[in-house]
Short mmCIF file of C-alpha atoms and ligand atoms in Angstrom, two decimals:
data_model
loop_
_atom_site.label_atom_id
_atom_site.label_comp_id
_atom_site.label_asym_id
_atom_site.label_seq_id
_atom_site.Cartn_x
_atom_site.Cartn_y
_atom_site.Cartn_z
CA MET A 17 25.06 75.10 79.91
CA SER A 18 27.24 78.29 79.90
CA THR A 19 30.97 78.84 79.65
CA THR A 20 31.44 81.80 81.31
CA THR A 21 34.22 79.91 83.97
CA CYS A 22 35.72 78.09 81.38
CA VAL A 23 36.05 80.69 79.15
CA GLN A 24 38.00 82.51 82.22
CA LEU A 25 40.14 79.03 82.50
CA ASP A 26 40.83 79.28 79.03
CA GLU A 27 42.20 82.76 79.64
CA LEU A 28 43.85 81.19 82.73
CA GLN A 29 46.00 78.80 80.44
CA LYS A 30 47.09 81.62 77.96
CA LYS A 31 48.68 82.94 81.29
CA PRO A 32 50.24 79.45 81.68
CA THR A 33 49.48 77.89 85.24
CA SER A 34 49.51 74.50 86.89
CA PHE A 35 46.52 72.81 87.36
CA HIS A 36 44.94 69.62 86.81
CA ARG A 37 41.22 69.87 85.73
CA CYS A 38 39.18 72.36 84.24
CA ILE A 39 35.15 73.12 85.37
CA PHE A 40 31.96 74.37 82.95
CA SER A 41 29.61 76.56 85.03
CA GLY A 42 25.97 76.92 85.09
CA PRO A 43 24.58 80.18 83.37
CA SER A 44 25.20 82.29 86.43
CA LEU A 45 28.07 81.90 89.11
CA ASN A 46 25.36 81.87 91.90
CA SER A 47 23.80 78.90 90.50
CA THR A 48 26.84 77.11 89.66
CA ALA A 49 26.86 73.36 88.90
CA ILE A 50 30.21 72.12 88.86
CA LYS A 51 31.67 69.23 87.12
CA GLU A 52 35.62 68.29 86.68
CA GLU A 53 37.23 67.36 83.44
CA LYS A 54 41.07 66.26 83.49
CA THR A 55 43.61 68.46 81.29
CA SER A 56 46.77 68.26 80.97
CA LEU A 57 49.43 69.98 83.54
CA VAL A 58 50.97 73.50 82.04
CA SER A 59 53.63 74.21 83.89
CA GLN A 60 53.99 77.51 85.78
CA THR A 61 56.20 80.23 84.32
CA GLU A 62 57.05 83.74 85.16
CA ASP A 63 55.18 85.07 83.19
CA ALA A 64 52.01 84.76 84.12
CA ARG A 65 50.34 88.30 84.94
CA GLN A 66 47.35 89.34 86.80
CA SER A 67 45.26 92.58 87.83
CA VAL A 68 45.70 93.18 91.41
CA LEU A 69 44.51 96.33 93.66
CA LEU A 70 48.14 97.97 95.27
CA LEU A 71 48.24 100.32 97.75
CA LYS A 72 51.37 102.61 96.71
CA GLY A 73 51.44 105.05 99.91
CA VAL A 74 49.41 105.37 103.21
CA ARG A 75 46.40 107.69 103.17
CA GLU A 76 46.01 106.43 99.62
CA GLN A 77 43.60 105.26 97.37
CA TYR A 78 44.12 101.65 95.66
CA THR A 79 45.85 101.83 92.38
CA LEU A 80 44.47 99.06 89.99
CA VAL A 81 47.90 97.39 88.03
CA ASN A 82 47.54 94.68 85.42
CA ASP A 83 50.68 93.32 84.87
CA HIS A 84 51.96 91.79 88.43
CA THR A 85 53.26 88.42 88.63
CA ILE A 86 50.40 85.23 89.96
CA PRO A 87 51.23 84.36 93.04
CA ALA A 88 52.99 80.95 93.30
CA ILE A 89 52.97 78.30 95.61
CA LEU A 90 55.77 77.85 97.74
CA ASN A 91 54.94 75.45 100.78
CA PRO A 92 53.36 72.53 101.47
CA GLY A 93 49.68 72.55 101.79
CA GLU A 94 49.11 75.50 99.63
CA ILE A 95 46.85 76.09 97.00
CA LEU A 96 45.61 78.26 94.31
CA VAL A 97 42.44 80.11 93.93
CA LYS A 98 40.92 81.92 91.21
CA VAL A 99 39.28 85.20 92.99
CA LEU A 100 35.45 84.97 92.36
CA ALA A 101 34.32 87.62 94.83
CA ILE A 102 35.68 89.52 97.60
CA GLY A 103 34.08 90.76 101.00
CA LEU A 104 35.17 94.00 102.13
CA ASN A 105 35.99 94.25 106.08
CA PRO A 106 36.43 97.66 107.79
CA ILE A 107 40.28 97.09 108.34
CA ASP A 108 40.57 97.01 104.49
CA TRP A 109 39.93 101.26 104.33
CA LYS A 110 41.02 101.38 108.51
CA ALA A 111 44.66 99.95 107.75
CA PRO A 112 45.69 102.65 104.76
CA ALA A 113 43.96 105.93 106.57
CA PHE A 114 45.44 104.67 110.25
CA ASN A 115 48.63 103.51 108.87
CA PHE A 116 48.38 100.14 110.45
CA GLY A 117 48.51 96.16 109.25
CA ILE A 118 50.65 97.16 106.44
CA PRO A 119 54.03 95.06 106.40
CA SER A 120 55.51 97.41 103.58
CA LEU A 121 54.79 99.42 100.69
CA PRO A 122 53.44 98.55 98.06
CA TRP A 123 51.34 96.46 99.29
CA ILE A 124 48.30 94.19 98.47
CA ASN A 125 45.17 94.23 101.05
CA GLY A 126 41.88 91.89 101.36
CA ARG A 127 41.19 89.79 104.01
CA ASP A 128 37.78 87.46 102.52
CA LEU A 129 37.48 85.76 99.40
CA ALA A 130 35.81 83.09 97.56
CA GLY A 131 37.18 81.58 94.42
CA LEU A 132 37.53 78.36 92.61
CA VAL A 133 40.50 75.94 93.00
CA LEU A 134 42.73 75.44 90.49
CA GLN A 135 45.62 73.58 91.94
CA VAL A 136 46.14 72.17 95.20
CA PRO A 137 49.15 70.12 96.70
CA GLY A 138 48.23 66.50 95.93
CA GLU A 139 45.79 63.73 95.81
CA ASN A 140 45.78 64.14 99.60
CA SER A 141 44.27 67.77 99.75
CA ARG A 142 41.12 68.15 101.71
CA VAL A 143 39.95 70.45 98.82
CA ARG A 144 39.90 69.21 95.01
CA VAL A 145 40.53 71.32 91.89
CA GLY A 146 37.48 72.70 91.00
CA ASP A 147 35.84 73.71 94.19
CA ILE A 148 34.48 76.57 95.31
CA VAL A 149 35.96 77.50 98.38
CA LEU A 150 35.68 80.74 100.37
CA VAL A 151 38.97 81.63 102.27
CA PRO A 152 39.37 84.07 105.32
CA SER A 153 42.85 85.62 104.72
CA THR A 154 44.18 86.38 108.03
CA ASP A 155 47.48 85.81 107.37
CA TYR A 156 47.79 89.47 105.82
CA ARG A 157 51.50 89.69 106.55
CA ASP A 158 51.76 87.25 103.25
CA ILE A 159 51.08 89.19 100.28
CA ARG A 160 49.83 85.88 98.00
CA LYS A 161 47.21 85.75 100.06
CA ALA A 162 45.64 89.05 99.96
CA ALA A 163 42.14 89.42 97.83
CA PHE A 164 42.49 92.16 96.01
CA GLN A 165 43.76 90.06 93.30
CA GLU A 166 42.83 87.96 90.52
CA TYR A 167 44.66 84.71 91.88
CA ALA A 168 45.42 83.80 95.64
CA ILE A 169 47.31 81.45 97.54
CA ALA A 170 45.90 80.34 100.71
CA THR A 171 46.63 76.81 102.80
CA ASP A 172 44.16 73.73 102.40
CA PHE A 173 43.10 74.49 105.96
CA ASN A 174 42.36 77.69 105.64
CA ALA A 175 39.56 77.12 102.63
CA ALA A 176 35.82 76.31 103.69
CA ARG A 177 34.03 74.71 100.59
CA ILE A 178 31.14 75.86 99.99
CA PRO A 179 27.77 73.87 99.17
CA SER A 180 26.36 74.21 95.42
CA SER A 181 23.24 75.93 96.84
CA THR A 182 25.38 78.83 99.07
CA SER A 183 25.94 82.13 96.82
CA ILE A 184 29.20 82.50 95.92
CA HIS A 185 29.18 86.49 96.64
CA ALA A 186 27.54 85.99 100.39
CA SER A 187 30.01 83.50 101.37
CA ALA A 188 32.77 86.09 100.42
CA SER A 189 31.09 88.13 103.23
CA LEU A 190 31.38 85.34 105.83
CA GLY A 191 35.19 84.47 106.57
CA VAL A 192 36.98 86.90 109.12
CA ALA A 193 33.62 87.05 110.81
CA PHE A 194 33.31 83.37 111.54
CA VAL A 195 37.14 83.00 112.48
CA ALA A 196 36.74 86.05 114.75
CA SER A 197 33.54 84.88 116.49
CA VAL A 198 34.32 81.06 116.79
CA LEU A 199 38.21 82.16 118.42
CA ALA A 200 36.82 84.63 120.61
CA LEU A 201 34.00 82.14 122.20
CA GLY A 202 35.99 79.48 121.50
CA VAL A 203 39.48 80.32 122.63
CA SER A 204 39.01 83.22 124.61
CA PHE A 205 36.07 82.48 126.34
CA GLY A 206 36.75 78.25 125.92
CA LEU A 207 33.63 77.42 124.60
CA ASP A 208 33.35 73.67 123.85
CA PHE A 209 31.41 73.78 120.46
CA SER A 210 31.66 69.60 119.98
CA VAL A 211 28.57 69.16 122.95
CA LEU A 212 26.24 71.27 120.37
CA SER A 213 23.08 69.09 119.58
CA LYS A 214 22.86 70.66 116.17
CA SER A 215 26.07 70.62 114.00
CA PRO A 216 28.79 70.27 116.61
CA GLY A 217 31.54 71.78 116.17
CA PRO A 218 35.34 71.84 117.29
CA ASN A 219 36.38 71.45 121.29
CA LEU A 220 39.19 74.21 120.61
CA PRO A 221 40.61 74.51 124.35
CA GLN A 222 41.22 70.40 123.71
CA ILE A 223 42.82 70.81 120.09
CA ILE A 224 44.86 73.54 121.74
CA SER A 225 46.09 71.32 124.28
CA GLN A 226 47.77 69.00 122.29
CA LEU A 227 49.63 71.73 120.52
CA ASP A 228 53.40 72.26 121.65
CA ARG A 229 53.20 75.80 123.17
CA ASN A 230 56.20 77.54 121.64
CA ASP A 231 54.50 76.71 118.15
CA ILE A 232 52.11 79.20 118.65
CA PRO A 233 53.24 82.90 118.37
CA ALA A 234 54.71 84.18 121.36
CA ASP A 235 52.07 87.30 121.63
CA ILE A 236 49.06 85.18 121.83
CA GLN A 237 50.34 81.95 123.74
CA ASP A 238 49.13 83.40 127.15
CA GLU A 239 45.28 83.91 125.02
CA CYS A 240 45.51 80.62 123.80
CA PHE A 241 46.18 78.75 127.42
CA ALA A 242 43.92 80.60 129.22
CA SER A 243 42.39 77.96 131.72
CA GLU A 244 39.30 75.91 130.95
CA SER A 245 37.89 76.11 134.17
CA GLU A 246 36.21 79.24 133.28
CA ARG A 247 34.22 78.60 130.28
CA PRO A 248 30.48 79.53 129.70
CA GLN A 249 28.03 77.03 130.67
CA ARG A 250 24.60 76.73 128.76
CA GLY A 251 22.26 79.28 130.17
CA ASP A 252 24.72 81.99 131.16
CA TRP A 253 24.83 85.74 129.96
CA VAL A 254 26.94 86.82 127.02
CA ALA A 255 26.30 90.64 126.21
CA ILE A 256 27.56 91.92 122.66
CA TRP A 257 28.12 95.13 122.05
CA GLY A 258 27.84 95.72 118.66
CA ALA A 259 25.76 92.94 117.56
CA SER A 260 24.39 94.38 114.33
CA THR A 261 27.76 93.96 112.80
CA THR A 262 28.81 91.09 110.77
CA THR A 263 30.81 89.70 113.63
CA GLY A 264 28.20 90.13 115.46
CA LEU A 265 25.32 88.42 113.87
CA VAL A 266 27.71 85.61 113.79
CA THR A 267 28.72 85.53 117.60
CA LEU A 268 25.18 85.44 118.32
CA GLN A 269 24.54 82.95 116.07
CA LEU A 270 27.34 80.71 117.60
CA ALA A 271 26.51 81.79 121.13
CA LYS A 272 22.94 80.88 120.98
CA LEU A 273 23.90 77.38 119.23
CA ALA A 274 25.74 76.99 122.12
CA GLY A 275 22.74 77.97 124.39
CA LEU A 276 23.73 80.61 126.02
CA ARG A 277 21.28 83.61 126.76
CA VAL A 278 22.57 86.79 124.41
CA ILE A 279 22.18 90.54 125.24
CA CYS A 280 22.25 92.47 122.00
CA VAL A 281 23.59 96.10 122.47
CA ALA A 282 22.62 97.80 118.57
CA ASP A 283 20.44 100.40 116.88
CA VAL A 284 17.33 98.34 118.25
CA ALA A 285 15.16 100.23 115.89
CA ARG A 286 17.56 99.72 112.56
CA HIS A 287 18.55 96.05 113.52
CA GLY A 288 16.01 94.63 116.13
CA ALA A 289 14.30 92.44 114.38
CA LYS A 290 17.09 90.61 112.22
CA LEU A 291 18.46 90.07 115.90
CA LEU A 292 15.64 88.55 117.58
CA GLU A 293 15.22 85.89 114.28
CA SER A 294 19.12 85.48 114.91
CA GLY A 295 18.08 84.56 118.38
CA ALA A 296 18.86 87.66 120.54
CA ASP A 297 17.20 87.48 124.10
CA LEU A 298 17.26 90.77 124.93
CA LEU A 299 17.82 94.07 123.00
CA VAL A 300 19.49 96.83 124.50
CA ASP A 301 19.56 100.36 122.66
CA ARG A 302 22.80 101.63 121.68
CA HIS A 303 22.19 105.36 121.76
CA ASP A 304 21.64 106.18 125.13
CA THR A 305 24.88 104.16 126.41
CA GLU A 306 24.20 104.53 130.45
CA ARG A 307 20.84 103.47 130.05
CA ALA A 308 22.17 100.22 128.18
CA VAL A 309 24.73 99.74 130.97
CA GLU A 310 22.01 100.34 133.68
CA ILE A 311 19.55 97.30 131.80
CA ILE A 312 22.42 95.13 131.55
CA ARG A 313 23.24 94.93 135.27
CA GLY A 314 19.66 94.79 136.29
CA VAL A 315 18.59 92.20 133.87
CA THR A 316 21.79 89.93 134.92
CA GLY A 317 21.50 90.96 138.45
CA GLY A 318 24.99 92.20 138.50
CA LYS A 319 26.40 88.46 137.70
CA LEU A 320 27.30 89.27 134.01
CA ARG A 321 30.41 86.98 133.44
CA TYR A 322 30.93 87.19 129.36
CA ALA A 323 30.86 90.51 127.25
CA ILE A 324 32.29 90.89 123.83
CA ASP A 325 32.92 94.90 122.63
CA ILE A 326 32.81 94.88 118.61
CA VAL A 327 32.91 98.56 118.21
CA GLY A 328 36.10 100.36 120.33
CA LYS A 329 37.40 101.21 123.39
CA ASP A 330 34.58 103.71 124.61
CA THR A 331 31.70 100.83 124.24
CA ALA A 332 34.37 98.38 125.72
CA ALA A 333 34.69 100.53 128.68
CA LEU A 334 30.74 100.77 128.95
CA LEU A 335 30.96 97.18 128.67
CA GLU A 336 33.27 96.33 131.37
CA LYS A 337 30.74 98.37 134.00
CA THR A 338 28.14 95.92 132.95
CA LEU A 339 30.49 92.56 134.18
CA ASP A 340 30.41 91.04 137.63
CA PRO A 341 33.54 92.31 138.84
CA SER A 342 34.73 89.71 141.19
CA GLY A 343 37.63 87.96 139.55
CA HIS A 344 35.88 85.25 137.39
CA SER A 345 34.34 87.99 134.33
CA HIS A 346 35.79 87.89 131.18
CA LEU A 347 35.39 91.22 128.71
CA LEU A 348 36.81 90.30 124.90
CA GLY A 349 37.32 93.95 122.58
CA LEU A 350 38.08 93.04 118.85
CA THR A 351 38.57 97.02 118.33
CA GLY A 352 40.37 97.91 121.63
CA LEU A 353 40.25 97.67 125.17
CA PRO A 354 39.48 100.18 128.23
CA LYS A 355 43.41 101.88 129.22
CA GLU A 356 42.44 101.89 132.79
CA ARG A 357 42.05 98.00 133.80
CA ASN A 358 40.12 96.39 136.98
CA PRO A 359 41.46 93.58 138.65
CA GLY A 360 38.53 91.61 138.96
CA ILE A 361 38.07 91.74 135.24
CA ARG A 362 39.87 89.07 132.60
CA TYR A 363 40.56 91.16 129.64
CA HIS A 364 41.09 89.10 125.98
CA THR A 365 41.92 90.02 122.76
CA VAL A 366 40.78 87.59 119.78
CA PRO A 367 44.00 84.98 118.63
CA ILE A 368 42.93 85.46 115.23
CA LYS A 369 46.77 84.30 113.75
CA LEU A 370 46.00 80.99 115.29
CA PHE A 371 43.44 80.19 112.51
CA HIS A 372 46.57 80.11 109.91
CA THR A 373 49.68 79.43 112.51
CA ALA A 374 48.05 75.82 113.73
CA PRO A 375 46.73 73.87 111.15
CA THR A 376 44.91 71.14 113.43
CA VAL A 377 42.93 74.44 114.83
CA GLY A 378 42.27 76.26 111.10
CA GLU A 379 40.98 72.93 109.74
CA SER A 380 38.90 72.05 112.81
CA MET A 381 37.05 75.26 112.33
CA VAL A 382 36.84 75.52 108.41
CA ARG A 383 35.15 71.26 108.49
CA TRP A 384 32.97 72.83 110.98
CA LEU A 385 31.97 76.16 108.78
CA GLU A 386 31.45 73.90 105.84
CA ASP A 387 29.49 71.54 108.21
CA LEU A 388 27.74 75.02 109.39
CA LEU A 389 26.59 75.96 105.48
CA GLU A 390 25.63 72.33 104.32
CA SER A 391 23.30 72.23 106.81
CA LYS A 392 22.33 75.74 106.91
CA THR A 393 22.38 76.33 110.48
CA LEU A 394 24.36 79.39 109.73
CA THR A 395 22.78 82.24 108.06
CA LEU A 396 25.09 84.16 105.72
CA PRO A 397 25.29 87.74 106.05
CA GLU A 398 22.95 90.52 103.85
CA ILE A 399 25.00 91.58 101.15
CA VAL A 400 25.22 94.42 99.15
CA ARG A 401 26.95 93.24 95.63
CA ALA A 402 29.11 96.51 94.26
CA GLU A 403 30.05 97.25 90.41
CA GLY A 404 33.35 97.61 88.79
CA GLY A 405 35.65 94.85 89.90
CA LEU A 406 38.90 95.35 91.37
CA GLU A 407 38.75 98.37 89.91
CA GLY A 408 35.26 99.31 91.99
CA ILE A 409 37.00 98.52 95.40
CA ASN A 410 38.11 102.43 96.34
CA ALA A 411 34.42 103.50 95.69
CA ALA A 412 33.37 100.78 97.82
CA LEU A 413 35.06 101.28 100.28
CA ASP A 414 34.23 104.56 100.71
CA LEU A 415 30.52 103.46 100.98
CA LEU A 416 31.72 100.98 103.98
CA ARG A 417 33.66 104.35 105.39
CA SER A 418 30.37 106.26 105.46
CA GLY A 419 28.74 103.64 107.15
CA SER A 420 25.57 104.34 104.74
CA VAL A 421 25.48 100.54 104.20
CA SER A 422 24.39 99.34 107.75
CA GLY A 423 24.05 95.54 108.87
CA LYS A 424 25.35 93.79 105.50
CA ARG A 425 28.59 93.20 104.11
CA ILE A 426 29.68 94.55 100.49
CA VAL A 427 31.11 92.08 98.40
CA VAL A 428 32.53 92.76 95.06
CA GLY A 429 32.38 90.25 92.38
CA LEU A 430 35.51 89.78 89.77
CA ASP A 431 33.22 86.95 87.93
CA SER A 432 31.56 89.47 85.20
N1 LIG B 506 41.12 92.17 115.88
C1 LIG B 506 40.29 90.99 114.90
O1 LIG B 506 40.49 90.18 114.28
C2 LIG B 506 39.02 91.18 113.75
C3 LIG B 506 38.34 90.83 113.40
C4 LIG B 506 37.06 91.21 112.86
C5 LIG B 506 36.59 92.58 113.01
N2 LIG B 506 37.40 93.52 113.83
C6 LIG B 506 37.02 94.33 113.95
O2 LIG B 506 35.70 94.53 114.70
C7 LIG B 506 34.62 95.65 114.05
C8 LIG B 506 33.58 95.16 113.25
O3 LIG B 506 34.12 94.83 112.34
P1 LIG B 506 32.55 94.29 111.29
O4 LIG B 506 33.29 93.99 110.04
O5 LIG B 506 31.81 93.15 111.66
O6 LIG B 506 31.83 95.67 110.83
P2 LIG B 506 30.64 95.77 109.92
O7 LIG B 506 30.36 94.21 109.86
O8 LIG B 506 30.88 96.64 109.23
O9 LIG B 506 29.58 96.81 111.10
C9 LIG B 506 28.99 97.86 110.81
C10 LIG B 506 28.49 97.73 112.04
O10 LIG B 506 28.90 98.58 113.17
C11 LIG B 506 28.00 99.06 113.72
N3 LIG B 506 27.93 100.31 114.57
C12 LIG B 506 28.94 101.10 114.75
N4 LIG B 506 28.93 102.02 115.80
C13 LIG B 506 28.46 101.51 116.37
C14 LIG B 506 28.45 101.57 117.57
N5 LIG B 506 28.78 102.72 118.86
N6 LIG B 506 27.64 100.74 118.96
C15 LIG B 506 26.83 100.11 117.99
N7 LIG B 506 26.90 99.40 116.81
C16 LIG B 506 27.79 100.38 115.89
C17 LIG B 506 26.93 99.88 112.61
O11 LIG B 506 25.66 99.69 113.26
P3 LIG B 506 24.43 100.93 113.28
O12 LIG B 506 23.54 101.13 112.22
O13 LIG B 506 23.75 100.91 114.36
O14 LIG B 506 25.14 102.44 112.45
C18 LIG B 506 27.04 98.41 111.37
O15 LIG B 506 26.16 97.83 111.62
C19 LIG B 506 35.74 96.44 113.08
O16 LIG B 506 36.28 97.63 113.91
C20 LIG B 506 36.86 95.41 112.70
O17 LIG B 506 37.87 95.87 112.34
C21 LIG B 506 38.65 92.71 114.57
#
């Protein structure tokens, strides 16, 4: 039995932190066989240090820093995770390049991680020490939760346990895309996932209706409490512009599980085979945009009511033209919406922060994700593994920005 992970944990013990049990891993982390053993509690001290990737200024590269403090558990429900793999999202390069989503400087970024649970809030926590979890780190204003570091804090209701048969690296690619897809379909459009015949999920409008409106951040209240009467029914069409994105591929799969008919706008030559495999009902090539609009309008008879754009406000404006403008159509933009609004269409942005601000919502989503992974109902994104650990992230983000790694998520391992 390999000692890879235990060596790392031994190292961690030298930098004292607090955990209950040690794990033993198999020869590679992909085939990790995890066993738990009791060890003594070592109290956390201010001396505990780690490597992090720090953003020191906008439009700068990230800098590797080796003597940063290991983040501390400060609130009920928080867990400490040793980061084993990081999935790279477009926002990781866009935020410094365009100076948004950076609360202050210096800052740590990174939205998707998978890792080993080292510390839990108590016996009643839904995750246990030794679990391998994936964490979508949507709470980017809390630097302790960022992915570009060796150790990160998460809440137990935002961590999904990964089955032992699932690749740790591939699971690091999924989190933010899953959260965005579920909230887009399940909250903005109000789709009820509890009625699925295979791997039923949460009925999010019903869970949200139990919440006090004032407990939800003010800027997403309207999006969260929109009418349920508009929710899509089995057989309804939904169009996705940018279906080959990681978020698009997850959205396609979840929409198909719910019995919707899905129109996928993408580079068909490049991504058509994969989209068909994932259940696409109609492929529309993205390059002739006017023709794409005509095709969607023609196939849906001008009655399309649901559309999701995952590319930008120009393509959102194209999708807008495909919708029936009679007052009951919905356009969701993940990356922007058209400036001019059509009074016959309802516009949505995904209420992403609901995932970390509403524990019952977050927990229902990660429980469903655990089930989807366990039952292999959800196909994980294809990944490209980048070398070099934290230090390799700058080069990997350049690769992501270049667009040359298309249809795949870049994942950086910290376990070598
Ligand atoms: N608001 C939120 O909370 C939230 C959450 C998640 C994601 N997002 C945003 O959603 C977008 C997608 O994120 P992601 O991580 O899923 O992306 P990703 O996996 O990195 O997507 C890359 C894909 O985009 C496709 N693409 C590029 N330009 C296109 C166009 N004009 N039309 C159609 N497809 C195009 C590329 O396909 P080709 O091979 O055809 O070039 C490539 O396959 C990003 O802008 C991200 O910031 C927002």
